[in-house]
XYZ file of C-alpha atoms in Angstrom:
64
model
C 45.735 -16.151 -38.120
C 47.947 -15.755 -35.392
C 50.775 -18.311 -36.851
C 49.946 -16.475 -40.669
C 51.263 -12.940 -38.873
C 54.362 -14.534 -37.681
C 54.968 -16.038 -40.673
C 54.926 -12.856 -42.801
C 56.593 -10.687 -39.817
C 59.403 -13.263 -40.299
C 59.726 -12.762 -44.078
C 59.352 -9.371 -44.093
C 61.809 -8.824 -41.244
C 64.812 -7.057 -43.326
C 63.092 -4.231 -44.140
C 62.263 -1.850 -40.939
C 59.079 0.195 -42.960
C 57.836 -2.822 -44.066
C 58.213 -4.879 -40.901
C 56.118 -2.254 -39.130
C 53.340 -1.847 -41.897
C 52.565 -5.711 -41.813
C 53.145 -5.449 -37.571
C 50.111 -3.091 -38.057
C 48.250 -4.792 -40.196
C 48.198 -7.824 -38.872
C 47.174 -6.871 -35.747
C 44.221 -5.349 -36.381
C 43.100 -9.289 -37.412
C 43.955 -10.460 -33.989
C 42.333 -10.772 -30.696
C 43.827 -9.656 -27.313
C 44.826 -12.753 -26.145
C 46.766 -13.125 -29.964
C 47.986 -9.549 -29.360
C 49.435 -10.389 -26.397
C 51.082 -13.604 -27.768
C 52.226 -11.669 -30.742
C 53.830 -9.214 -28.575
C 55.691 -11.292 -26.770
C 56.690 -13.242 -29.579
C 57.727 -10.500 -31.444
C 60.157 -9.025 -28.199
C 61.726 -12.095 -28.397
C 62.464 -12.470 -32.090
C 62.914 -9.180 -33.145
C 63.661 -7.130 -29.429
C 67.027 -6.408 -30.560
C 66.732 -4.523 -33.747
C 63.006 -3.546 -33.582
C 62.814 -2.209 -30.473
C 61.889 0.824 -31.166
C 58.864 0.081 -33.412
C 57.736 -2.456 -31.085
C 57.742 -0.269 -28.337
C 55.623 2.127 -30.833
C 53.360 -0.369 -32.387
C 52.468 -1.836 -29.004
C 51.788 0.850 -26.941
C 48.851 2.107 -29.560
C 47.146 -1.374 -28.917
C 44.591 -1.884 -26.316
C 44.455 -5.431 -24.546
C 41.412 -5.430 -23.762
């Protein structure tokens, strides 16, 4: 599921609204361990223009 997030994240990417409803979405599907991949993956991929609603989207999500 994990890999199927990245890969939509990815093609959704040039569209900001968009990029954060499927951020969203798709992490309600993954576990914390995922979460915390995803999040790192994403900082890495997208840190520079999505910064903003990473910061937002990840600070809602528990890791626990």
């Amino acid at each position: 599921m994990l890999e199927y997030i990245k890969m939509i994240l990815d093609k959704v990417s040039f569209d900001k609204k968009l990029f954060e409803k499927e951020l969203k979405k798709g992490l309600k599907e993954l576990l914390p361990i995922e979460i915390k991949e995803l999040k790192n993956w994403c900082y890495e991929k997208f840190g520079k223009i999505y910064q903003s609603i990473l910061n937002k989207v990840f600070r809602r999500v528990s890791f626990t």
